[in-house]
Amino acid sequence: MAGRLVIIGAGVSGLAAAHAAAREDANLEILVLERSQEVGGRSTSMNDDGWMVEAGPGGYLDTEPEVVRLVREAGLADRQVAAQAAAARRFIYRGGRLHRLGPGLLLPTPGSLLGARGVLRAMREPFVPRGAGDDESILEFCRRRFGARIAERIAHTAMLGIFAGDAARLSVASCFPALREMEQEHGSVIRAGLARRRTAKRRADEETDAPTRKLASFQGGLQELPRALAANPRIDLRLGVSVTDIRRDAAAADGSGAYVVAMASGETLVADAVVIATPVQGAARLLGTLVPTVGDLLAQIPVPPVVVVGLGFDAAAAAKFPLGFGVLISREEGVRMLGCLWESHIWPGRSPDGCFLARAMFGGRLDAQVSELDDAEILSLARSNLQRVLGVDDAPIFSRIVRWGAAIPQYEIGHRGIKAGVEAELDRQPGVFLAGDALEGVSFPKTAVSGLSQGRRAALYLAQTEAQRASRAASGDRSAG
Ligand SMILES: Cc1cc2nc3c(=O)[nH]c(=O)nc-3n(C[C@H](O)[C@H](O)[C@H](O)COP(=O)(O)OP(=O)(O)OC[C@H]3O[C@@H](n4cnc5c(N)ncnc54)[C@H](O)[C@@H]3O)c2cc1C
């Protein structure tokens, strides 16, 4: 036996870690401990009488070759679905009306959202000199490269929609490292974007695991991936097990195991290596007892709440939703809804025939107080906001509210320092690995990639430890002989 790996958390990152470890080493004992009664974590797809509401992510951008391979190995390649064509139509609500955005958010209808002056300024981007490379906010980066109108009217609104975050505080280097690289390498985001599109197309023609670069999900929703990964017979999955503490094993010196993992039930088990794949605040607590500096650093990452409201409508109301992906709301409008996704236009099969499912999002970095509202208040807020933005005044025939007390970590200015500090400390802590959305990407595919990478590292670490142990035993035998 090459050792026992314990993974804490059965969201997509924890299960991807387990998958990678199993792929790397056929002899490893792999245990996944999950607090709740099902796998998936934030990627939970809830079915209710023909309505399918995603509690968290509705889809993911298929850009990671490693995720393409993971999906294939999980047996889900045939169950993957791409967003419908209507999803290319995206809107921003500003100045009391909807504005349609062009592809990639950067080509808005001239004269509408930006005005001719704003569009002309954005087109000058290829001629704007490179920045100094400091840790800069997304708002500042966009203002410098594309002008104030794109920054304030699009970037600010889009960051509320994508990260539930504040563009004035989010770090461009940490949230969109590719944008920074594009500026540094090509001197222009637009020029680099065109060059990258050509390379991606060439790669897509040549490689088997080339991503589609489209918004994707699975027929039964995103939870299909964690569920399929959990079915791997190599993984010993234990549900309803909440880990409370991880400590170094006093017996580790004699090689009987490195860490003692304690559970809420009072049980303990010994692990040769541990991957922590819980959300940030849980990782801060668990790592806090083991490496207090890491606990302190992780606790500095803000993770604001988000409330997701699934609203189902009949056919008469359905006709009032414009064809498209959904709408993001400009902050100045005084509307609390961050945005609304038109699920039935994006994905097939998420509402009963002829009906329409929308998902409205509230909360985030600029409105954490929304979690103080009770369900009736949230529902009434969602209805009044939909009426104001889309003129939909019909009563929903279905509703479902999901509250995330801590939804999406915010990589704000200074995040690079937190990440470097955590990684340096963990490098000095043999056998402890951190997967998930704490450091290097908050999206479903990025957390899957972090799981794959930490699972692989853990398996390699255990193989090395095993080899060292074997060689020590062999030299002991020789000297004894
Ligand atoms: C509202 C919302 C919308 C989102 N939209 C998108 C989107 O459109 N596209 C996208 O790509 N991403 C989106 N995301 C982000 C995406 O959900 C995450 O990146 C991804 O789900 C994180 O997966 P994970 O496995 O790291 O964490 P999780 O899914 O949170 O899994 C962690 C698991 O650890 C378990 N756990 C926690 N503590 C313990 C403990 N002490 N002991 C045992 N188990 C424990 C939890 O129960 C959970 O199952 C969204 C997130 C939210 C909240």
Coordinates of C-alpha atoms and ligand atoms in Angstrom, one line a residue:
M1 CA 0.0 0.0 0.0
A2 CA 1.4 3.4 -1.0
G3 CA -0.3 5.2 1.8
R4 CA -3.6 6.8 2.8
L5 CA -4.7 10.0 1.3
V6 CA -7.6 11.8 3.0
I7 CA -9.5 14.5 1.0
I8 CA -11.8 16.8 2.9
G9 CA -14.8 18.1 0.8
A10 CA -16.6 16.4 -2.1
G11 CA -17.2 19.3 -4.3
V12 CA -15.8 19.3 -7.8
S13 CA -12.3 20.2 -6.5
G14 CA -12.1 17.4 -3.9
L15 CA -13.4 14.8 -6.2
A16 CA -11.1 16.0 -9.0
A17 CA -8.2 15.6 -6.5
A18 CA -9.4 12.1 -5.7
H19 CA -9.6 11.3 -9.4
A20 CA -6.1 12.6 -10.2
A21 CA -4.6 10.7 -7.2
A22 CA -6.3 7.4 -8.3
R23 CA -5.1 8.0 -11.9
E24 CA -1.5 8.6 -10.6
D25 CA -1.2 5.7 -8.2
A26 CA -3.1 2.4 -8.4
N27 CA -2.2 1.4 -4.8
L28 CA -3.2 4.5 -3.0
E29 CA -6.0 4.3 -0.4
I30 CA -8.2 7.4 -1.1
L31 CA -10.8 8.5 1.4
V32 CA -13.1 11.5 0.7
L33 CA -14.9 13.0 3.7
E34 CA -17.9 15.1 3.0
R35 CA -20.0 17.0 5.6
S36 CA -23.3 16.9 3.7
Q37 CA -25.4 13.9 2.6
E38 CA -24.5 14.4 -1.1
V39 CA -21.6 15.3 -3.3
G40 CA -21.3 18.5 -5.3
G41 CA -21.0 21.3 -2.7
R42 CA -21.9 24.6 -4.4
S43 CA -22.4 22.7 -7.7
T44 CA -25.8 21.3 -6.7
S45 CA -28.5 20.9 -9.3
M46 CA -32.0 20.8 -7.6
N47 CA -34.9 19.1 -9.4
D48 CA -38.4 20.0 -8.4
D49 CA -41.4 19.0 -10.5
G50 CA -39.8 19.7 -13.9
W51 CA -37.9 22.7 -12.7
M52 CA -34.1 22.4 -12.5
V53 CA -32.5 25.1 -10.4
E54 CA -28.7 25.3 -10.1
A55 CA -27.9 26.3 -6.5
G56 CA -24.6 27.8 -7.6
P57 CA -22.9 27.7 -11.0
G58 CA -25.3 27.4 -14.0
G59 CA -22.6 26.5 -16.5
Y60 CA -18.9 26.7 -17.0
L61 CA -16.7 28.1 -19.7
D62 CA -15.1 25.2 -21.4
T63 CA -11.5 26.5 -21.7
E64 CA -9.3 24.0 -19.8
P65 CA -7.9 20.9 -21.6
E66 CA -7.6 19.2 -18.3
V67 CA -11.3 19.5 -17.6
V68 CA -12.1 18.2 -21.1
R69 CA -10.0 15.1 -20.2
L70 CA -11.7 14.9 -16.7
V71 CA -15.2 15.0 -18.3
R72 CA -14.2 12.3 -20.8
E73 CA -12.7 10.0 -18.1
A74 CA -15.8 10.5 -15.9
G75 CA -17.8 9.2 -18.8
L76 CA -19.7 12.4 -19.4
A77 CA -18.5 13.5 -22.8
D78 CA -21.8 12.5 -24.3
R79 CA -23.8 14.2 -21.6
Q80 CA -22.1 17.6 -22.0
V81 CA -24.4 20.3 -23.4
A82 CA -23.4 23.7 -24.9
A83 CA -25.5 26.8 -24.2
Q84 CA -28.1 27.5 -26.8
A85 CA -27.4 30.2 -29.5
A86 CA -29.7 32.7 -27.6
A87 CA -27.1 32.8 -24.8
A88 CA -24.9 35.0 -27.0
R89 CA -27.3 37.9 -26.5
R90 CA -26.4 39.6 -23.2
F91 CA -27.8 42.7 -21.7
I92 CA -27.0 45.5 -19.3
Y93 CA -29.7 47.5 -17.6
R94 CA -28.6 51.2 -17.3
G95 CA -30.4 54.5 -17.6
G96 CA -33.8 52.8 -17.1
R97 CA -33.4 50.5 -20.2
L98 CA -31.8 47.4 -21.6
H99 CA -28.6 47.7 -23.7
R100 CA -27.5 44.7 -25.7
L101 CA -23.8 43.8 -25.5
G102 CA -21.7 42.5 -28.4
P103 CA -19.7 39.3 -28.2
G104 CA -17.0 39.1 -25.5
L105 CA -18.6 42.1 -23.7
L106 CA -16.2 44.5 -25.4
L107 CA -18.2 45.3 -28.5
P108 CA -21.3 47.1 -27.3
T109 CA -23.8 48.7 -29.5
P110 CA -22.4 52.1 -30.5
G111 CA -24.3 55.1 -29.3
S112 CA -26.3 53.0 -26.8
L113 CA -24.3 52.1 -23.7
L114 CA -21.1 53.9 -24.4
G115 CA -21.9 56.6 -26.8
A116 CA -19.7 57.2 -29.9
R117 CA -17.0 58.8 -27.7
G118 CA -16.8 55.8 -25.5
V119 CA -16.5 53.4 -28.5
L120 CA -13.8 55.5 -30.1
R121 CA -11.8 55.6 -26.9
A122 CA -12.1 51.8 -26.5
M123 CA -10.8 51.4 -30.1
R124 CA -7.6 53.3 -29.2
E125 CA -6.7 50.5 -26.8
P126 CA -3.9 49.0 -29.1
F127 CA -2.1 52.3 -28.9
V128 CA -2.2 52.8 -25.1
P129 CA 1.3 52.2 -23.6
R130 CA 1.9 49.2 -21.3
G131 CA 1.2 49.8 -17.6
A132 CA 3.9 49.4 -14.9
G133 CA 2.7 46.0 -13.9
D134 CA 1.6 46.9 -10.3
D135 CA -1.3 45.2 -8.6
E136 CA -4.1 47.2 -10.1
S137 CA -7.9 47.0 -9.7
I138 CA -10.0 45.8 -12.6
L139 CA -11.7 49.2 -12.7
E140 CA -8.4 51.0 -13.0
F141 CA -7.0 48.6 -15.6
C142 CA -10.1 48.9 -17.8
R143 CA -10.1 52.7 -17.3
R144 CA -6.4 53.0 -18.3
R145 CA -6.7 50.7 -21.4
F146 CA -10.3 51.2 -22.6
G147 CA -11.5 54.4 -21.1
A148 CA -13.7 55.5 -18.2
R149 CA -17.0 54.5 -20.0
I150 CA -16.1 50.8 -20.5
A151 CA -14.7 50.7 -17.0
E152 CA -17.7 52.2 -15.2
R153 CA -20.5 51.1 -17.5
I154 CA -19.4 47.6 -18.4
A155 CA -16.5 46.3 -16.2
H156 CA -18.0 47.5 -12.9
T157 CA -21.4 45.9 -13.7
A158 CA -19.9 42.7 -15.1
M159 CA -17.7 42.2 -12.0
L160 CA -20.9 42.4 -9.8
G161 CA -22.4 39.7 -12.1
I162 CA -19.4 37.4 -12.4
F163 CA -17.8 37.6 -9.0
A164 CA -20.5 39.4 -7.0
G165 CA -17.5 41.6 -6.5
D166 CA -16.4 45.3 -6.5
A167 CA -14.3 46.1 -9.6
A168 CA -12.7 48.9 -7.7
R169 CA -11.2 46.4 -5.2
L170 CA -10.8 43.2 -7.3
S171 CA -7.2 42.7 -8.6
V172 CA -6.8 42.3 -12.3
A173 CA -3.6 40.3 -11.8
S174 CA -5.4 37.8 -9.5
C175 CA -8.8 37.6 -11.2
F176 CA -7.7 37.8 -14.8
P177 CA -4.0 37.0 -15.0
A178 CA -4.4 36.4 -18.8
L179 CA -5.4 40.1 -19.3
R180 CA -2.3 41.3 -17.6
E181 CA -0.1 38.9 -19.6
M182 CA -1.8 40.0 -22.8
E183 CA -0.9 43.6 -22.0
Q184 CA 2.7 42.8 -21.0
E185 CA 3.4 40.4 -23.9
H186 CA 1.6 42.1 -26.8
G187 CA 1.2 45.7 -25.5
S188 CA -2.5 45.5 -26.1
V189 CA -5.4 43.3 -25.0
I190 CA -7.2 43.6 -28.3
R191 CA -4.1 42.6 -30.3
A192 CA -3.3 39.7 -28.0
G193 CA -7.0 38.6 -28.1
L194 CA -6.9 38.3 -31.9
A195 CA -3.6 36.4 -31.8
R196 CA -4.8 34.0 -29.1
R197 CA -8.0 33.3 -31.0
R198 CA -5.9 32.2 -34.0
T199 CA -3.8 29.9 -31.8
A200 CA -6.8 28.4 -30.0
K201 CA -8.4 27.6 -33.4
R202 CA -5.3 25.9 -34.6
R203 CA -5.0 23.9 -31.4
A204 CA -8.7 22.9 -31.6
D205 CA -8.0 21.5 -35.0
E206 CA -5.0 19.5 -33.8
E207 CA -5.7 18.3 -30.3
T208 CA -8.0 15.7 -28.9
D209 CA -8.6 17.4 -25.6
A210 CA -9.1 20.9 -27.1
P211 CA -11.8 22.8 -25.2
T212 CA -14.9 24.1 -27.1
R213 CA -14.4 27.5 -25.5
K214 CA -18.2 27.6 -25.1
L215 CA -20.4 27.8 -22.1
A216 CA -21.1 24.2 -21.1
S217 CA -23.0 22.1 -18.6
F218 CA -24.4 18.5 -18.5
Q219 CA -27.9 17.3 -19.4
G220 CA -28.7 17.0 -15.7
G221 CA -26.8 20.1 -14.6
L222 CA -23.3 20.6 -13.3
Q223 CA -23.7 18.3 -10.3
E224 CA -23.4 15.4 -12.8
L225 CA -19.6 15.8 -12.8
P226 CA -19.0 15.5 -9.0
R227 CA -21.5 12.6 -9.0
A228 CA -19.8 10.7 -11.8
L229 CA -16.4 11.3 -10.2
A230 CA -17.7 10.0 -6.8
A231 CA -18.8 6.7 -8.5
N232 CA -15.2 5.8 -9.1
P233 CA -14.7 2.4 -7.2
R234 CA -11.2 3.5 -6.2
I235 CA -12.6 6.2 -4.0
D236 CA -13.9 5.5 -0.5
L237 CA -16.5 8.3 -0.1
R238 CA -17.9 8.9 3.4
L239 CA -20.9 11.3 3.5
G240 CA -22.2 13.1 6.6
V241 CA -18.7 13.3 8.0
S242 CA -17.7 16.8 9.2
V243 CA -13.9 17.2 9.8
T244 CA -13.2 19.4 12.8
D245 CA -9.5 19.3 13.2
I246 CA -6.2 18.2 11.6
R247 CA -3.1 17.7 13.7
R248 CA 0.3 16.2 13.2
D249 CA 0.4 12.6 14.4
A250 CA 2.7 12.3 17.4
A251 CA 3.6 8.8 16.1
A252 CA 4.6 10.2 12.7
A253 CA 8.3 9.9 13.6
D254 CA 8.1 6.1 13.5
G255 CA 6.5 6.2 10.1
S256 CA 3.0 5.1 11.2
G257 CA 1.2 8.1 9.6
A258 CA 1.6 11.8 9.4
Y259 CA -1.7 13.5 10.4
V260 CA -4.6 12.7 12.6
V261 CA -8.0 13.9 11.2
A262 CA -10.7 14.4 13.8
M263 CA -14.4 14.3 12.9
A264 CA -17.5 15.9 14.6
S265 CA -18.6 12.4 15.7
G266 CA -15.5 12.2 17.9
E267 CA -13.8 9.6 15.6
T268 CA -10.3 10.1 14.3
L269 CA -8.3 8.6 11.5
V270 CA -4.7 8.7 10.5
A271 CA -3.7 10.1 7.1
D272 CA -0.3 10.0 5.3
A273 CA -1.4 13.1 3.3
V274 CA -4.3 15.4 3.4
V275 CA -6.0 17.5 0.6
I276 CA -8.2 20.3 2.0
A277 CA -10.9 21.0 -0.6
T278 CA -13.5 22.9 1.5
P279 CA -14.5 26.5 0.9
V280 CA -12.0 29.2 2.0
Q281 CA -13.4 29.8 5.5
G282 CA -13.4 26.1 6.3
A283 CA -9.8 25.8 5.0
A284 CA -8.8 28.7 7.2
R285 CA -10.2 27.0 10.3
L286 CA -8.7 23.6 9.5
L287 CA -5.3 24.8 8.5
G288 CA -5.3 27.4 11.3
T289 CA -4.6 24.8 14.0
L290 CA -1.9 23.2 11.8
V291 CA -0.2 26.2 10.3
P292 CA -1.6 29.4 12.1
T293 CA 0.0 31.8 9.5
V294 CA -1.9 30.1 6.7
G295 CA -5.2 30.2 8.7
D296 CA -4.6 34.0 9.2
L297 CA -3.8 34.6 5.6
L298 CA -6.8 32.7 4.3
A299 CA -9.1 34.5 6.8
Q300 CA -8.1 37.8 5.1
I301 CA -9.9 36.8 1.9
P302 CA -13.4 38.3 1.9
V303 CA -16.2 35.9 0.9
P304 CA -19.5 37.8 0.7
P305 CA -22.9 36.1 0.7
V306 CA -25.1 35.6 -2.4
V307 CA -28.8 34.7 -2.5
V308 CA -30.0 32.8 -5.6
V309 CA -33.7 33.1 -6.4
G310 CA -35.1 30.6 -8.9
L311 CA -38.4 31.9 -10.3
G312 CA -40.7 29.9 -12.6
F313 CA -43.3 31.5 -14.9
D314 CA -46.1 30.4 -17.1
A315 CA -46.2 30.8 -20.9
A316 CA -47.8 34.3 -20.8
A317 CA -45.0 35.7 -18.6
A318 CA -42.3 33.7 -20.5
A319 CA -43.0 35.8 -23.6
K320 CA -42.0 39.0 -21.7
F321 CA -38.4 37.8 -21.2
P322 CA -36.2 39.0 -24.2
L323 CA -34.4 36.2 -26.0
G324 CA -30.9 36.0 -24.4
F325 CA -28.6 34.9 -21.6
G326 CA -29.8 37.5 -19.1
V327 CA -29.2 40.9 -17.8
L328 CA -26.6 42.6 -15.5
I329 CA -27.7 45.6 -13.5
S330 CA -25.7 48.8 -13.3
R331 CA -25.2 49.8 -9.7
E332 CA -26.4 53.4 -10.2
E333 CA -29.9 52.2 -11.0
G334 CA -30.7 51.6 -7.4
V335 CA -31.9 48.0 -8.1
R336 CA -30.6 45.5 -5.6
M337 CA -30.6 42.5 -8.0
L338 CA -27.1 41.9 -9.3
G339 CA -28.4 40.2 -12.4
C340 CA -30.9 37.8 -13.7
L341 CA -30.2 34.7 -15.8
W342 CA -32.8 33.5 -18.3
E343 CA -32.2 29.8 -17.7
S344 CA -34.8 28.5 -20.2
H345 CA -33.2 30.5 -23.0
I346 CA -29.7 29.3 -22.1
W347 CA -30.3 25.6 -21.5
P348 CA -32.8 23.1 -22.7
G349 CA -34.9 21.2 -20.2
R350 CA -34.7 23.4 -17.1
S351 CA -38.5 24.2 -16.9
P352 CA -41.7 22.3 -17.8
D353 CA -42.8 22.6 -21.4
G354 CA -43.9 26.2 -22.3
C355 CA -42.8 27.6 -18.9
F356 CA -39.8 29.8 -18.1
L357 CA -37.2 29.6 -15.4
A358 CA -35.2 32.7 -14.4
R359 CA -32.5 32.9 -11.7
A360 CA -32.0 36.3 -9.9
M361 CA -28.9 36.9 -7.9
F362 CA -28.6 39.2 -4.8
G363 CA -25.9 40.2 -2.3
G364 CA -22.2 40.2 -3.0
R365 CA -19.4 42.5 -1.9
L366 CA -21.5 45.7 -2.1
D367 CA -24.7 44.4 -0.6
A368 CA -23.9 41.8 2.1
Q369 CA -26.9 43.0 4.1
V370 CA -29.2 41.2 1.7
S371 CA -28.8 38.0 3.8
E372 CA -30.7 39.7 6.6
L373 CA -33.9 39.6 4.6
D374 CA -36.2 36.7 5.2
D375 CA -37.6 34.5 2.4
A376 CA -40.8 36.5 1.9
E377 CA -38.8 39.8 1.7
I378 CA -36.3 38.3 -0.8
L379 CA -39.2 37.0 -3.0
S380 CA -40.9 40.3 -3.0
L381 CA -37.7 42.1 -3.8
A382 CA -37.0 39.8 -6.7
R383 CA -40.5 40.3 -8.1
S384 CA -40.3 44.1 -7.8
N385 CA -36.9 44.2 -9.4
L386 CA -38.0 42.0 -12.3
Q387 CA -41.0 44.3 -12.8
R388 CA -38.8 47.4 -12.9
V389 CA -36.1 45.9 -15.2
L390 CA -38.1 43.7 -17.5
G391 CA -41.7 44.8 -17.0
V392 CA -42.5 41.2 -15.8
D393 CA -45.3 41.8 -13.2
D394 CA -46.7 38.2 -13.3
A395 CA -46.7 36.1 -10.2
P396 CA -44.3 33.3 -10.4
I397 CA -45.8 29.8 -10.4
F398 CA -42.6 28.3 -8.8
S399 CA -39.9 29.7 -6.6
R400 CA -36.8 28.4 -4.8
I401 CA -34.4 30.4 -2.7
V402 CA -30.8 29.3 -2.0
R403 CA -28.7 31.2 0.5
W404 CA -24.9 31.1 0.4
G405 CA -23.5 32.7 3.6
A406 CA -20.1 32.7 1.9
A407 CA -20.4 32.4 -1.8
I408 CA -17.4 33.5 -3.9
P409 CA -14.0 34.5 -2.6
Q410 CA -12.8 37.9 -3.6
Y411 CA -9.3 38.2 -5.0
E412 CA -8.8 41.8 -4.2
I413 CA -5.6 44.0 -4.3
G414 CA -3.1 42.2 -2.2
H415 CA -4.3 38.7 -3.1
R416 CA -1.0 37.9 -4.8
G417 CA 0.7 38.4 -1.4
I418 CA -1.8 36.1 0.4
K419 CA -1.4 33.4 -2.3
A420 CA 2.4 33.6 -2.2
G421 CA 2.4 33.5 1.6
V422 CA 0.0 30.5 1.8
E423 CA 2.0 28.5 -0.9
A424 CA 5.3 29.2 0.8
E425 CA 4.0 28.0 4.2
L426 CA 2.4 24.9 2.8
D427 CA 5.6 24.0 0.9
R428 CA 7.2 23.7 4.3
Q429 CA 4.3 21.4 5.6
P430 CA 4.9 18.0 4.0
G431 CA 1.8 16.1 3.0
V432 CA -0.7 19.0 3.3
F433 CA -2.3 20.3 0.1
L434 CA -4.9 23.0 -0.5
A435 CA -7.4 22.7 -3.4
G436 CA -10.5 24.7 -4.3
D437 CA -11.2 28.4 -4.9
A438 CA -9.0 30.0 -2.2
L439 CA -6.0 31.0 -4.4
E440 CA -6.0 30.5 -8.1
G441 CA -9.4 30.8 -9.6
V442 CA -13.0 30.9 -8.4
S443 CA -14.8 29.2 -11.3
F444 CA -16.0 25.6 -11.6
P445 CA -13.3 24.7 -14.1
K446 CA -10.5 26.5 -12.3
T447 CA -11.4 24.7 -9.0
A448 CA -11.5 21.4 -10.9
V449 CA -8.0 22.1 -12.2
S450 CA -6.8 23.0 -8.8
G451 CA -8.2 19.7 -7.5
L452 CA -6.5 17.7 -10.3
S453 CA -3.2 19.4 -9.6
Q454 CA -3.3 19.0 -5.8
G455 CA -4.4 15.4 -6.1
R456 CA -1.5 14.6 -8.4
R457 CA 1.0 16.4 -6.1
A458 CA -0.4 14.4 -3.1
A459 CA 0.0 11.1 -4.9
L460 CA 3.6 12.0 -6.0
Y461 CA 4.5 13.0 -2.5
L462 CA 3.2 9.7 -1.1
A463 CA 5.0 7.7 -3.7
Q464 CA 8.3 9.5 -2.8
T465 CA 7.7 9.0 0.9
E466 CA 7.1 5.3 0.3
A467 CA 10.2 5.0 -1.8
Q468 CA 12.3 6.7 0.9
R469 CA 10.8 4.4 3.6
A470 CA 11.6 1.4 1.4
S471 CA 15.1 2.5 0.8
R472 CA 15.6 3.2 4.6
A473 CA 14.3 -0.3 5.4
A474 CA 16.5 -1.9 2.8
S475 CA 19.6 -0.1 4.1
G476 CA 18.6 -1.1 7.7
D477 CA 18.3 -4.7 6.5
R478 CA 21.8 -4.5 4.9
S479 CA 23.4 -3.0 8.0
A480 CA 21.6 -5.6 10.2
G481 CA 22.8 -8.4 7.9
Ligands
LIG1 C1 -24.1 31.6 -6.5 C2 -22.9 31.0 -7.2 C3 -22.8 31.1 -8.6 C4 -21.7 30.6 -9.2 N1 -21.6 30.6 -10.6 C5 -20.6 30.1 -11.3 C6 -20.7 30.0 -12.7 O1 -21.6 30.4 -13.3 N2 -19.6 29.4 -13.3 C7 -18.5 28.9 -12.7 O2 -17.6 28.4 -13.3 N3 -18.5 29.0 -11.3 C8 -19.5 29.5 -10.6 N4 -19.5 29.5 -9.2 C9 -18.3 29.0 -8.5 C10 -18.3 27.5 -8.4 O3 -19.5 27.1 -7.7 C11 -17.1 27.0 -7.5 O4 -15.9 27.4 -8.2 C12 -17.0 25.5 -7.3 O5 -18.3 25.0 -7.1 C13 -16.1 25.3 -6.1 O6 -16.0 23.9 -5.9 P1 -15.2 23.3 -4.7 O7 -15.2 21.9 -4.8 O8 -13.9 24.0 -4.5 O9 -16.1 23.8 -3.4 P2 -17.5 23.4 -3.0 O10 -18.4 23.1 -4.1 O11 -18.0 24.4 -2.0 O12 -17.3 22.0 -2.2 C14 -16.7 22.0 -0.9 C15 -17.3 20.8 -0.1 O13 -16.6 20.7 1.1 C16 -17.6 20.3 2.1 N5 -17.1 20.7 3.4 C17 -16.9 21.9 3.9 N6 -16.4 21.9 5.1 C18 -16.2 20.5 5.4 C19 -15.7 19.8 6.6 N7 -15.3 20.5 7.7 N8 -15.7 18.5 6.6 C20 -16.1 17.8 5.5 N9 -16.6 18.4 4.4 C21 -16.7 19.8 4.3 C22 -18.8 21.1 1.7 O14 -20.0 20.5 2.2 C23 -18.8 21.0 0.2 O15 -19.5 19.8 -0.3 C24 -20.6 30.0 -8.5 C25 -20.7 30.0 -7.1 C26 -21.8 30.4 -6.5 C27 -21.9 30.3 -5.0

